[in-house]
Amino acid sequence: MDKTKQEIIDFIAKKNIKLIHLIFCDVLGKPKNITIAAYEFEKVYENGIAFDASVFHTITKQDTSQLFLFPDTSTFSVLACCCGEKEIQFYCDIKYENGTHFEGDSRYLLKNAVKEAREQNLECMFSLKCQFSIFEKNTTSYIPYDTGGYLDTFPFDKCAQIRNEICFALQEMAIEPKTAFHQKSPGQNQIDFKHTSALKCADDFLTYQSIAEKIAFQKNAFACFLPKPLAEKNGNGIHIDVSLFHQGKSDEEHSIFYESFIAGILNRMREMSVFFNTTEASYKRFETTEIPKYITWSHQYRSQLIYIASINEKIQPLELVSADSCLNPYLAFTLFIYAGLEGITKQLSLPSPCNLNLYTASQKETQKYQMLPNTLKQAVEIAKNSTFIQGVLPKEVVQSYLQQKQ
């Protein structure tokens, strides 16, 4: 909800807003927050608010003791499921004291990637299909909230009320869920969202996780986004759907431009894996049958890393199926865009589709296809040696991120 400074000041007065939450995230994607009294907004808008730079201790320069948050007014929203209309929130830009942008601000890196894509007349619209689990609270182990399975209803699906309240709260915050349902594992849920800009999609992802956690807590439960919380059950992933608009037009056919973008992503996916699958548990999840691990694409089978549906001969958004919710969405989307742009610049050819069900295919059939890394350690080593990643992300960000993943 894009508002001017004066409109926000007027809203604060009219609605008697008491608190404002200023949100950013560290290099791993963990949300951070400073809460200010509402009457401090104008001062913070003009001058920022300082915080200890040790949050980014492996990135900041030795002589940098503090950084500054500046609210991005385009991200204004009233905080739902908390105190009515008494609190609002903003996502923030991070800057040095002299006003220059901080290189460790992954949100700023995504802004730059979007800008570069637009300079090539390309707009990438993102949406997410997000899986999460709901467990009983106050237990020493993960006890699912219900025994439901895929698309179940009550009494097997006892998560429905929590899931619905999450959707209602997000709608109040101008975030648009499209569908919601029970997934295959006990206590497992999925919410799919409408397409929006890359930056808003990343912001909304963090808000969705926060709202889900708050509502589950209020229901004496807790929301879990870990990729493999239950060893013998399907894990939680996210599907990243991207629609391409070239020169303002949706690419509904397999143009060379569209194919080169996808080829660029496939070409760099092994190197980017640690930014999309970020924990040891992420790679345990790949051991489950129904998780794509081969670097392939297809119109026909969802067992591919990238699935592209075709309805009435019109190409639907490309869908990356391997990611999970422990990622930093700003870094992941940044790399995604740059990999696609590299494919376009180098005019990479899209490999032939893999029209096999890779979940049931034999080793003889799959041995010709390249695979994602098998472990976090392997993913880190591949990323360390990637000239692509070193070329599109600041050196300090790459070093900090990979050090914390070792």
mmCIF file of C-alpha atoms in Angstrom:
data_model
loop_
_atom_site.group_PDB
_atom_site.id
_atom_site.type_symbol
_atom_site.label_atom_id
_atom_site.label_comp_id
_atom_site.label_asym_id
_atom_site.label_seq_id
_atom_site.Cartn_x
_atom_site.Cartn_y
_atom_site.Cartn_z
ATOM 1 C CA MET A 1 0.000 0.000 0.000
ATOM 2 C CA ASP A 2 2.060 2.915 -1.307
ATOM 3 C CA LYS A 3 1.542 6.086 0.754
ATOM 4 C CA THR A 4 3.340 9.403 1.012
ATOM 5 C CA LYS A 5 4.956 10.526 4.251
ATOM 6 C CA GLN A 6 2.124 12.956 4.955
ATOM 7 C CA GLU A 7 -0.550 10.343 4.253
ATOM 8 C CA ILE A 8 1.111 8.041 6.792
ATOM 9 C CA ILE A 9 1.337 10.830 9.381
ATOM 10 C CA ASP A 10 -2.370 11.586 8.849
ATOM 11 C CA PHE A 11 -3.247 7.876 9.098
ATOM 12 C CA ILE A 12 -1.327 7.550 12.364
ATOM 13 C CA ALA A 13 -3.275 10.447 13.854
ATOM 14 C CA LYS A 14 -6.674 9.376 12.514
ATOM 15 C CA LYS A 15 -6.387 5.735 13.588
ATOM 16 C CA ASN A 16 -4.600 6.483 16.850
ATOM 17 C CA ILE A 17 -1.684 4.247 15.909
ATOM 18 C CA LYS A 18 0.561 3.570 18.890
ATOM 19 C CA LEU A 19 3.449 1.460 17.580
ATOM 20 C CA ILE A 20 5.381 1.040 14.335
ATOM 21 C CA HIS A 21 7.450 -2.043 13.518
ATOM 22 C CA LEU A 22 10.513 -1.553 11.306
ATOM 23 C CA ILE A 23 11.484 -4.872 9.733
ATOM 24 C CA PHE A 24 14.613 -6.078 7.969
ATOM 25 C CA CYS A 25 16.447 -9.390 7.803
ATOM 26 C CA ASP A 26 19.986 -10.627 8.267
ATOM 27 C CA VAL A 27 22.004 -12.284 5.509
ATOM 28 C CA LEU A 28 20.417 -15.688 6.221
ATOM 29 C CA GLY A 29 16.918 -14.244 5.923
ATOM 30 C CA LYS A 30 16.095 -14.206 9.642
ATOM 31 C CA PRO A 31 13.655 -11.342 10.311
ATOM 32 C CA LYS A 32 14.763 -8.550 12.644
ATOM 33 C CA ASN A 33 12.671 -5.733 14.065
ATOM 34 C CA ILE A 34 12.848 -2.389 15.828
ATOM 35 C CA THR A 35 9.598 -1.053 17.291
ATOM 36 C CA ILE A 36 9.179 2.691 17.648
ATOM 37 C CA ALA A 37 6.469 4.876 19.126
ATOM 38 C CA ALA A 38 4.236 6.175 16.359
ATOM 39 C CA TYR A 39 5.061 9.813 17.155
ATOM 40 C CA GLU A 40 8.681 9.074 16.205
ATOM 41 C CA PHE A 41 7.773 8.235 12.600
ATOM 42 C CA GLU A 42 8.558 11.580 10.960
ATOM 43 C CA LYS A 43 11.983 11.797 12.590
ATOM 44 C CA VAL A 44 12.832 8.201 11.614
ATOM 45 C CA TYR A 45 11.550 8.778 8.080
ATOM 46 C CA GLU A 46 13.927 11.722 7.655
ATOM 47 C CA ASN A 47 16.981 10.526 9.583
ATOM 48 C CA GLY A 48 16.613 6.768 9.958
ATOM 49 C CA ILE A 49 17.074 4.901 13.211
ATOM 50 C CA ALA A 50 20.417 3.501 14.269
ATOM 51 C CA PHE A 51 21.078 -0.085 15.307
ATOM 52 C CA ASP A 52 24.164 -2.060 16.263
ATOM 53 C CA ALA A 53 25.988 -3.175 13.123
ATOM 54 C CA SER A 54 27.018 -6.404 14.866
ATOM 55 C CA VAL A 55 23.866 -7.955 13.340
ATOM 56 C CA PHE A 56 25.997 -8.067 10.188
ATOM 57 C CA HIS A 57 29.341 -8.510 11.967
ATOM 58 C CA THR A 58 30.864 -10.640 9.204
ATOM 59 C CA ILE A 59 29.951 -8.113 6.496
ATOM 60 C CA THR A 60 30.395 -4.634 7.943
ATOM 61 C CA LYS A 61 33.670 -2.760 7.798
ATOM 62 C CA GLN A 62 35.754 -2.757 10.983
ATOM 63 C CA ASP A 63 35.167 0.945 11.619
ATOM 64 C CA THR A 64 31.372 0.619 11.247
ATOM 65 C CA SER A 65 29.652 0.469 14.632
ATOM 66 C CA GLN A 66 26.121 1.273 13.539
ATOM 67 C CA LEU A 67 23.789 1.129 10.571
ATOM 68 C CA PHE A 68 20.486 2.902 9.935
ATOM 69 C CA LEU A 69 17.000 1.713 9.029
ATOM 70 C CA PHE A 70 14.836 3.816 6.708
ATOM 71 C CA PRO A 71 11.195 2.740 6.294
ATOM 72 C CA ASP A 72 10.129 1.961 2.718
ATOM 73 C CA THR A 73 6.736 3.670 2.655
ATOM 74 C CA SER A 74 5.522 1.499 -0.229
ATOM 75 C CA THR A 75 5.447 -1.422 2.244
ATOM 76 C CA PHE A 76 3.083 0.275 4.728
ATOM 77 C CA SER A 77 0.518 -2.105 6.224
ATOM 78 C CA VAL A 78 -1.654 -2.337 9.310
ATOM 79 C CA LEU A 79 -0.577 -5.265 11.419
ATOM 80 C CA ALA A 80 -3.312 -7.888 11.626
ATOM 81 C CA CYS A 81 -4.066 -10.399 14.433
ATOM 82 C CA CYS A 82 -2.343 -8.306 17.056
ATOM 83 C CA CYS A 83 -3.913 -5.173 18.481
ATOM 84 C CA GLY A 84 -6.550 -4.213 15.970
ATOM 85 C CA GLU A 85 -5.483 -1.071 14.126
ATOM 86 C CA LYS A 86 -3.049 0.140 16.757
ATOM 87 C CA GLU A 87 0.142 -1.080 15.057
ATOM 88 C CA ILE A 88 1.616 -0.730 11.571
ATOM 89 C CA GLN A 89 4.738 -2.092 9.919
ATOM 90 C CA PHE A 90 7.259 -1.231 7.232
ATOM 91 C CA TYR A 91 10.064 -3.117 5.560
ATOM 92 C CA CYS A 92 13.209 -1.043 5.571
ATOM 93 C CA ASP A 93 16.266 -0.045 3.589
ATOM 94 C CA ILE A 94 19.591 -0.320 5.428
ATOM 95 C CA LYS A 95 22.122 2.462 4.989
ATOM 96 C CA TYR A 96 25.425 3.697 6.349
ATOM 97 C CA GLU A 97 25.544 6.927 8.330
ATOM 98 C CA ASN A 98 26.554 8.840 5.187
ATOM 99 C CA GLY A 99 23.375 7.680 3.417
ATOM 100 C CA THR A 100 24.905 5.111 1.074
ATOM 101 C CA HIS A 101 23.257 1.721 0.837
ATOM 102 C CA PHE A 102 24.667 -1.093 2.945
ATOM 103 C CA GLU A 103 26.006 -3.891 0.725
ATOM 104 C CA GLY A 104 24.702 -6.537 3.122
ATOM 105 C CA ASP A 105 21.083 -5.441 2.649
ATOM 106 C CA SER A 106 19.725 -8.350 0.619
ATOM 107 C CA ARG A 107 16.507 -6.460 -0.031
ATOM 108 C CA TYR A 108 18.533 -3.753 -1.775
ATOM 109 C CA LEU A 109 20.321 -6.420 -3.834
ATOM 110 C CA LEU A 110 16.947 -7.670 -5.074
ATOM 111 C CA LYS A 111 15.947 -4.115 -5.983
ATOM 112 C CA ASN A 112 19.078 -3.894 -8.142
ATOM 113 C CA ALA A 113 18.311 -7.213 -9.863
ATOM 114 C CA VAL A 114 14.780 -6.053 -10.664
ATOM 115 C CA LYS A 115 16.183 -2.775 -12.006
ATOM 116 C CA GLU A 116 18.639 -4.609 -14.261
ATOM 117 C CA ALA A 117 15.881 -6.842 -15.609
ATOM 118 C CA ARG A 118 13.750 -3.806 -16.395
ATOM 119 C CA GLU A 119 16.646 -2.261 -18.284
ATOM 120 C CA GLN A 120 16.369 -5.306 -20.548
ATOM 121 C CA ASN A 121 12.586 -4.766 -20.855
ATOM 122 C CA LEU A 122 11.882 -7.764 -18.637
ATOM 123 C CA GLU A 123 9.520 -7.915 -15.685
ATOM 124 C CA CYS A 124 9.499 -11.014 -13.467
ATOM 125 C CA MET A 125 6.317 -11.547 -11.462
ATOM 126 C CA PHE A 126 6.674 -13.990 -8.572
ATOM 127 C CA SER A 127 4.273 -16.104 -6.570
ATOM 128 C CA LEU A 128 4.842 -18.784 -3.949
ATOM 129 C CA LYS A 129 3.178 -22.046 -2.988
ATOM 130 C CA CYS A 130 4.128 -22.405 0.666
ATOM 131 C CA GLN A 131 4.001 -25.553 2.766
ATOM 132 C CA PHE A 132 4.219 -25.573 6.557
ATOM 133 C CA SER A 133 3.377 -27.854 9.455
ATOM 134 C CA ILE A 134 1.286 -27.191 12.543
ATOM 135 C CA PHE A 135 2.314 -29.030 15.687
ATOM 136 C CA GLU A 136 1.004 -29.231 19.224
ATOM 137 C CA LYS A 137 2.581 -26.669 21.531
ATOM 138 C CA ASN A 138 4.415 -27.387 24.782
ATOM 139 C CA THR A 139 5.753 -30.783 23.762
ATOM 140 C CA THR A 140 9.309 -32.086 23.664
ATOM 141 C CA SER A 141 8.826 -33.599 20.197
ATOM 142 C CA TYR A 142 6.965 -32.751 17.021
ATOM 143 C CA ILE A 143 3.374 -33.963 17.507
ATOM 144 C CA PRO A 144 1.197 -33.135 14.474
ATOM 145 C CA TYR A 145 -1.920 -31.056 15.134
ATOM 146 C CA ASP A 146 -4.022 -33.584 13.230
ATOM 147 C CA THR A 147 -3.912 -36.860 11.299
ATOM 148 C CA GLY A 148 -5.136 -35.413 8.015
ATOM 149 C CA GLY A 149 -3.885 -36.156 4.529
ATOM 150 C CA TYR A 150 -4.059 -34.530 1.106
ATOM 151 C CA LEU A 151 -7.154 -32.292 0.714
ATOM 152 C CA ASP A 152 -8.815 -33.825 3.782
ATOM 153 C CA THR A 153 -11.634 -32.071 5.618
ATOM 154 C CA PHE A 154 -12.772 -32.108 9.229
ATOM 155 C CA PRO A 155 -12.497 -34.171 11.418
ATOM 156 C CA PHE A 156 -9.203 -35.338 9.882
ATOM 157 C CA ASP A 157 -8.144 -31.800 8.984
ATOM 158 C CA LYS A 158 -8.083 -29.940 12.292
ATOM 159 C CA CYS A 159 -5.734 -27.267 10.917
ATOM 160 C CA ALA A 160 -8.467 -25.621 8.833
ATOM 161 C CA GLN A 161 -9.409 -22.950 11.374
ATOM 162 C CA ILE A 162 -5.785 -21.894 11.863
ATOM 163 C CA ARG A 163 -5.155 -21.964 8.109
ATOM 164 C CA ASN A 164 -8.280 -19.881 7.422
ATOM 165 C CA GLU A 165 -7.408 -17.295 10.057
ATOM 166 C CA ILE A 166 -3.944 -16.960 8.547
ATOM 167 C CA CYS A 167 -5.548 -16.226 5.165
ATOM 168 C CA PHE A 168 -8.001 -13.707 6.653
ATOM 169 C CA ALA A 169 -5.191 -11.863 8.434
ATOM 170 C CA LEU A 170 -3.025 -11.745 5.316
ATOM 171 C CA GLN A 171 -5.912 -10.368 3.249
ATOM 172 C CA GLU A 172 -6.300 -7.559 5.791
ATOM 173 C CA MET A 173 -2.651 -6.716 5.100
ATOM 174 C CA ALA A 174 -3.116 -6.562 1.302
ATOM 175 C CA ILE A 175 -1.483 -9.968 0.779
ATOM 176 C CA GLU A 176 -3.499 -12.223 -1.511
ATOM 177 C CA PRO A 177 -3.744 -15.965 -0.798
ATOM 178 C CA LYS A 178 -5.209 -17.823 -3.755
ATOM 179 C CA THR A 179 -5.842 -21.327 -2.387
ATOM 180 C CA ALA A 180 -5.298 -23.104 0.943
ATOM 181 C CA PHE A 181 -5.590 -26.783 1.817
ATOM 182 C CA HIS A 182 -4.275 -29.692 3.844
ATOM 183 C CA GLN A 183 -1.174 -31.336 2.399
ATOM 184 C CA LYS A 184 -0.146 -35.010 2.485
ATOM 185 C CA SER A 185 1.542 -35.291 5.881
ATOM 186 C CA PRO A 186 -0.205 -35.048 9.277
ATOM 187 C CA GLY A 187 -0.484 -31.406 10.314
ATOM 188 C CA GLN A 188 0.892 -30.231 6.961
ATOM 189 C CA ASN A 189 -0.676 -27.306 5.105
ATOM 190 C CA GLN A 190 -0.218 -25.306 1.941
ATOM 191 C CA ILE A 191 -1.155 -21.746 1.012
ATOM 192 C CA ASP A 192 -0.701 -20.521 -2.569
ATOM 193 C CA PHE A 193 -0.398 -16.819 -3.340
ATOM 194 C CA LYS A 194 -1.175 -14.606 -6.317
ATOM 195 C CA HIS A 195 1.582 -13.209 -8.510
ATOM 196 C CA THR A 196 3.127 -9.890 -7.558
ATOM 197 C CA SER A 197 6.439 -8.074 -7.978
ATOM 198 C CA ALA A 198 9.613 -9.845 -6.869
ATOM 199 C CA LEU A 199 10.208 -7.401 -4.015
ATOM 200 C CA LYS A 200 6.655 -7.515 -2.665
ATOM 201 C CA CYS A 201 6.627 -11.305 -2.948
ATOM 202 C CA ALA A 202 9.753 -11.516 -0.779
ATOM 203 C CA ASP A 203 8.342 -9.035 1.759
ATOM 204 C CA ASP A 204 5.026 -10.892 1.830
ATOM 205 C CA PHE A 205 6.790 -14.203 2.431
ATOM 206 C CA LEU A 206 8.308 -12.907 5.665
ATOM 207 C CA THR A 207 4.964 -11.431 6.732
ATOM 208 C CA TYR A 208 3.163 -14.710 5.982
ATOM 209 C CA GLN A 209 5.570 -16.664 8.178
ATOM 210 C CA SER A 210 5.223 -14.161 11.030
ATOM 211 C CA ILE A 211 1.420 -14.145 10.857
ATOM 212 C CA ALA A 212 1.272 -17.959 10.681
ATOM 213 C CA GLU A 213 3.443 -18.222 13.794
ATOM 214 C CA LYS A 214 1.350 -15.709 15.729
ATOM 215 C CA ILE A 215 -2.009 -17.275 14.877
ATOM 216 C CA ALA A 216 -0.812 -20.805 15.582
ATOM 217 C CA PHE A 217 0.541 -19.616 18.946
ATOM 218 C CA GLN A 218 -2.850 -18.100 19.791
ATOM 219 C CA LYS A 219 -4.427 -21.526 19.110
ATOM 220 C CA ASN A 220 -2.020 -23.310 21.462
ATOM 221 C CA ALA A 221 -0.010 -24.681 18.535
ATOM 222 C CA PHE A 222 3.088 -23.682 16.617
ATOM 223 C CA ALA A 223 3.771 -23.251 12.907
ATOM 224 C CA CYS A 224 6.896 -24.985 11.614
ATOM 225 C CA PHE A 225 8.569 -24.200 8.288
ATOM 226 C CA LEU A 226 11.452 -26.668 8.576
ATOM 227 C CA PRO A 227 12.034 -28.706 5.407
ATOM 228 C CA LYS A 228 12.014 -32.087 7.173
ATOM 229 C CA PRO A 229 10.421 -31.935 10.641
ATOM 230 C CA LEU A 230 9.163 -35.546 10.560
ATOM 231 C CA ALA A 231 11.680 -38.142 9.420
ATOM 232 C CA GLU A 232 9.215 -40.569 7.859
ATOM 233 C CA LYS A 233 6.879 -38.004 6.278
ATOM 234 C CA ASN A 234 6.997 -35.559 3.375
ATOM 235 C CA GLY A 235 8.836 -32.346 4.190
ATOM 236 C CA ASN A 236 7.854 -28.715 3.688
ATOM 237 C CA GLY A 237 8.891 -26.919 0.524
ATOM 238 C CA ILE A 238 7.947 -23.859 -1.453
ATOM 239 C CA HIS A 239 7.292 -23.715 -5.175
ATOM 240 C CA ILE A 240 8.502 -20.513 -6.804
ATOM 241 C CA ASP A 241 6.308 -19.556 -9.772
ATOM 242 C CA VAL A 242 7.574 -16.867 -12.130
ATOM 243 C CA SER A 243 5.743 -15.202 -15.012
ATOM 244 C CA LEU A 244 7.834 -13.291 -17.535
ATOM 245 C CA PHE A 245 6.712 -10.102 -19.233
ATOM 246 C CA HIS A 246 8.941 -8.971 -22.088
ATOM 247 C CA GLN A 247 8.403 -5.463 -23.399
ATOM 248 C CA GLY A 248 5.170 -5.356 -21.398
ATOM 249 C CA LYS A 249 3.718 -8.524 -22.903
ATOM 250 C CA SER A 250 3.207 -11.879 -21.209
ATOM 251 C CA ASP A 251 5.294 -14.606 -22.837
ATOM 252 C CA GLU A 252 2.640 -17.259 -23.473
ATOM 253 C CA GLU A 253 4.631 -19.079 -26.109
ATOM 254 C CA HIS A 254 8.027 -20.715 -26.066
ATOM 255 C CA SER A 255 9.933 -17.771 -27.451
ATOM 256 C CA ILE A 256 13.723 -17.970 -27.692
ATOM 257 C CA PHE A 257 13.816 -15.257 -25.029
ATOM 258 C CA TYR A 258 11.715 -17.329 -22.627
ATOM 259 C CA GLU A 259 13.688 -20.498 -23.291
ATOM 260 C CA SER A 260 17.025 -18.774 -22.711
ATOM 261 C CA PHE A 261 15.806 -17.436 -19.367
ATOM 262 C CA ILE A 262 14.894 -20.957 -18.201
ATOM 263 C CA ALA A 263 18.150 -22.350 -19.598
ATOM 264 C CA GLY A 264 20.061 -19.801 -17.522
ATOM 265 C CA ILE A 265 18.374 -20.988 -14.327
ATOM 266 C CA LEU A 266 18.996 -24.655 -15.099
ATOM 267 C CA ASN A 267 22.610 -23.851 -15.952
ATOM 268 C CA ARG A 268 23.292 -22.254 -12.550
ATOM 269 C CA MET A 269 20.997 -24.282 -10.300
ATOM 270 C CA ARG A 270 23.694 -26.456 -8.719
ATOM 271 C CA GLU A 271 25.698 -23.353 -7.837
ATOM 272 C CA MET A 272 22.629 -21.599 -6.397
ATOM 273 C CA SER A 273 21.343 -24.610 -4.475
ATOM 274 C CA VAL A 274 22.637 -23.525 -1.069
ATOM 275 C CA PHE A 275 20.577 -20.322 -1.374
ATOM 276 C CA PHE A 276 17.361 -22.238 -2.102
ATOM 277 C CA ASN A 277 18.007 -25.272 0.113
ATOM 278 C CA THR A 278 19.868 -23.889 3.059
ATOM 279 C CA THR A 279 20.003 -26.516 5.827
ATOM 280 C CA GLU A 280 21.091 -30.113 6.373
ATOM 281 C CA ALA A 281 17.404 -30.968 6.627
ATOM 282 C CA SER A 282 16.861 -29.523 3.140
ATOM 283 C CA TYR A 283 18.956 -32.337 1.684
ATOM 284 C CA LYS A 284 17.284 -34.949 3.894
ATOM 285 C CA ARG A 285 14.064 -33.794 2.250
ATOM 286 C CA PHE A 286 15.515 -34.701 -1.163
ATOM 287 C CA GLU A 287 15.661 -38.311 -0.021
ATOM 288 C CA THR A 288 11.855 -38.350 -0.117
ATOM 289 C CA THR A 289 10.533 -39.791 -3.364
ATOM 290 C CA GLU A 290 8.336 -36.855 -4.396
ATOM 291 C CA ILE A 291 11.003 -34.136 -4.354
ATOM 292 C CA PRO A 292 12.704 -33.217 -7.668
ATOM 293 C CA LYS A 293 16.479 -33.545 -7.498
ATOM 294 C CA TYR A 294 17.443 -33.780 -11.167
ATOM 295 C CA ILE A 295 18.140 -30.586 -13.124
ATOM 296 C CA THR A 296 15.453 -31.026 -15.759
ATOM 297 C CA TRP A 297 12.270 -29.425 -17.012
ATOM 298 C CA SER A 298 9.016 -30.558 -18.591
ATOM 299 C CA HIS A 299 5.471 -29.610 -19.550
ATOM 300 C CA GLN A 300 4.195 -33.064 -18.664
ATOM 301 C CA TYR A 301 5.569 -34.153 -15.288
ATOM 302 C CA ARG A 302 5.781 -32.443 -11.914
ATOM 303 C CA SER A 303 8.777 -34.607 -11.032
ATOM 304 C CA GLN A 304 11.039 -32.109 -12.821
ATOM 305 C CA LEU A 305 13.029 -29.336 -11.172
ATOM 306 C CA ILE A 306 11.193 -26.816 -13.356
ATOM 307 C CA TYR A 307 7.641 -27.630 -14.349
ATOM 308 C CA ILE A 308 5.847 -25.499 -16.940
ATOM 309 C CA ALA A 309 2.162 -26.236 -17.362
ATOM 310 C CA SER A 310 0.546 -25.694 -20.747
ATOM 311 C CA ILE A 311 -3.180 -24.917 -20.841
ATOM 312 C CA ASN A 312 -4.944 -24.464 -24.178
ATOM 313 C CA GLU A 313 -1.494 -24.259 -25.789
ATOM 314 C CA LYS A 314 -0.622 -21.231 -23.669
ATOM 315 C CA ILE A 315 2.500 -21.431 -21.517
ATOM 316 C CA GLN A 316 1.903 -20.991 -17.796
ATOM 317 C CA PRO A 317 4.431 -19.611 -15.276
ATOM 318 C CA LEU A 318 7.613 -21.592 -14.825
ATOM 319 C CA GLU A 319 7.582 -23.370 -11.478
ATOM 320 C CA LEU A 320 10.773 -24.127 -9.536
ATOM 321 C CA VAL A 321 9.835 -27.027 -7.260
ATOM 322 C CA SER A 322 12.956 -27.707 -5.183
ATOM 323 C CA ALA A 323 13.164 -24.752 -2.750
ATOM 324 C CA ASP A 324 12.184 -24.699 0.924
ATOM 325 C CA SER A 325 11.106 -22.082 3.449
ATOM 326 C CA CYS A 326 14.435 -21.616 5.250
ATOM 327 C CA LEU A 327 15.759 -19.487 2.384
ATOM 328 C CA ASN A 328 16.416 -15.770 2.347
ATOM 329 C CA PRO A 329 13.843 -14.814 -0.310
ATOM 330 C CA TYR A 330 15.695 -11.648 -1.315
ATOM 331 C CA LEU A 331 18.943 -13.480 -2.087
ATOM 332 C CA ALA A 332 17.163 -16.422 -3.730
ATOM 333 C CA PHE A 333 15.085 -14.185 -6.020
ATOM 334 C CA THR A 334 18.135 -12.055 -6.811
ATOM 335 C CA LEU A 335 20.105 -15.087 -7.995
ATOM 336 C CA PHE A 336 17.088 -16.439 -9.868
ATOM 337 C CA ILE A 337 16.721 -13.219 -11.872
ATOM 338 C CA TYR A 338 20.438 -12.866 -12.615
ATOM 339 C CA ALA A 339 20.694 -16.508 -13.742
ATOM 340 C CA GLY A 340 17.803 -15.977 -16.133
ATOM 341 C CA LEU A 341 19.301 -12.743 -17.441
ATOM 342 C CA GLU A 342 22.618 -14.497 -18.017
ATOM 343 C CA GLY A 343 20.791 -17.121 -20.053
ATOM 344 C CA ILE A 344 19.294 -14.372 -22.216
ATOM 345 C CA THR A 345 22.593 -12.494 -22.601
ATOM 346 C CA LYS A 346 24.461 -15.658 -23.592
ATOM 347 C CA GLN A 347 21.531 -16.884 -25.710
ATOM 348 C CA LEU A 348 21.642 -20.259 -24.008
ATOM 349 C CA SER A 349 19.627 -23.035 -25.604
ATOM 350 C CA LEU A 350 17.035 -24.805 -23.503
ATOM 351 C CA PRO A 351 17.777 -28.543 -23.216
ATOM 352 C CA SER A 352 15.172 -30.979 -24.457
ATOM 353 C CA PRO A 353 12.365 -31.611 -21.954
ATOM 354 C CA CYS A 354 12.575 -34.672 -19.744
ATOM 355 C CA ASN A 355 9.258 -36.373 -20.373
ATOM 356 C CA LEU A 356 9.727 -39.041 -17.729
ATOM 357 C CA ASN A 357 8.237 -39.509 -14.311
ATOM 358 C CA LEU A 358 11.537 -39.209 -12.471
ATOM 359 C CA TYR A 359 9.974 -40.466 -9.248
ATOM 360 C CA THR A 360 9.616 -43.909 -10.808
ATOM 361 C CA ALA A 361 12.291 -43.839 -13.536
ATOM 362 C CA SER A 362 15.130 -46.365 -13.451
ATOM 363 C CA GLN A 363 18.756 -45.458 -12.726
ATOM 364 C CA LYS A 364 19.559 -46.184 -16.357
ATOM 365 C CA GLU A 365 16.998 -43.569 -17.419
ATOM 366 C CA THR A 366 18.157 -40.901 -14.943
ATOM 367 C CA GLN A 367 21.928 -41.311 -15.037
ATOM 368 C CA LYS A 368 22.328 -38.856 -17.905
ATOM 369 C CA TYR A 369 20.780 -36.003 -15.909
ATOM 370 C CA GLN A 370 22.748 -33.722 -13.631
ATOM 371 C CA MET A 371 21.619 -33.686 -9.992
ATOM 372 C CA LEU A 372 21.377 -31.076 -7.282
ATOM 373 C CA PRO A 373 23.950 -31.398 -4.478
ATOM 374 C CA ASN A 374 23.368 -34.299 -2.087
ATOM 375 C CA THR A 375 24.407 -32.507 1.090
ATOM 376 C CA LEU A 376 24.691 -29.007 2.497
ATOM 377 C CA LYS A 377 28.464 -29.364 2.606
ATOM 378 C CA GLN A 378 28.586 -30.180 -1.094
ATOM 379 C CA ALA A 379 26.257 -27.267 -1.897
ATOM 380 C CA VAL A 380 28.493 -24.862 0.037
ATOM 381 C CA GLU A 381 31.619 -26.047 -1.800
ATOM 382 C CA ILE A 382 29.960 -25.673 -5.195
ATOM 383 C CA ALA A 383 28.820 -22.137 -4.332
ATOM 384 C CA LYS A 384 32.305 -21.213 -3.076
ATOM 385 C CA ASN A 385 33.743 -22.003 -6.490
ATOM 386 C CA SER A 386 31.007 -20.249 -8.467
ATOM 387 C CA THR A 387 32.229 -17.295 -10.502
ATOM 388 C CA PHE A 388 28.566 -16.552 -11.260
ATOM 389 C CA ILE A 389 27.618 -16.077 -7.598
ATOM 390 C CA GLN A 390 30.788 -14.092 -6.909
ATOM 391 C CA GLY A 391 29.910 -11.906 -9.882
ATOM 392 C CA VAL A 392 26.341 -10.978 -8.924
ATOM 393 C CA LEU A 393 26.501 -10.818 -5.118
ATOM 394 C CA PRO A 394 28.922 -8.702 -3.065
ATOM 395 C CA LYS A 395 31.965 -10.660 -1.946
ATOM 396 C CA GLU A 396 31.254 -9.886 1.713
ATOM 397 C CA VAL A 397 27.699 -11.253 1.457
ATOM 398 C CA VAL A 398 28.834 -14.501 -0.174
ATOM 399 C CA GLN A 399 31.591 -15.050 2.393
ATOM 400 C CA SER A 400 29.310 -14.306 5.351
ATOM 401 C CA TYR A 401 26.509 -16.482 4.081
ATOM 402 C CA LEU A 402 28.685 -19.494 3.286
ATOM 403 C CA GLN A 403 30.669 -19.219 6.529
ATOM 404 C CA GLN A 404 27.445 -19.482 8.492
ATOM 405 C CA LYS A 405 26.389 -22.533 6.484
ATOM 406 C CA GLN A 406 29.554 -24.508 7.204
#
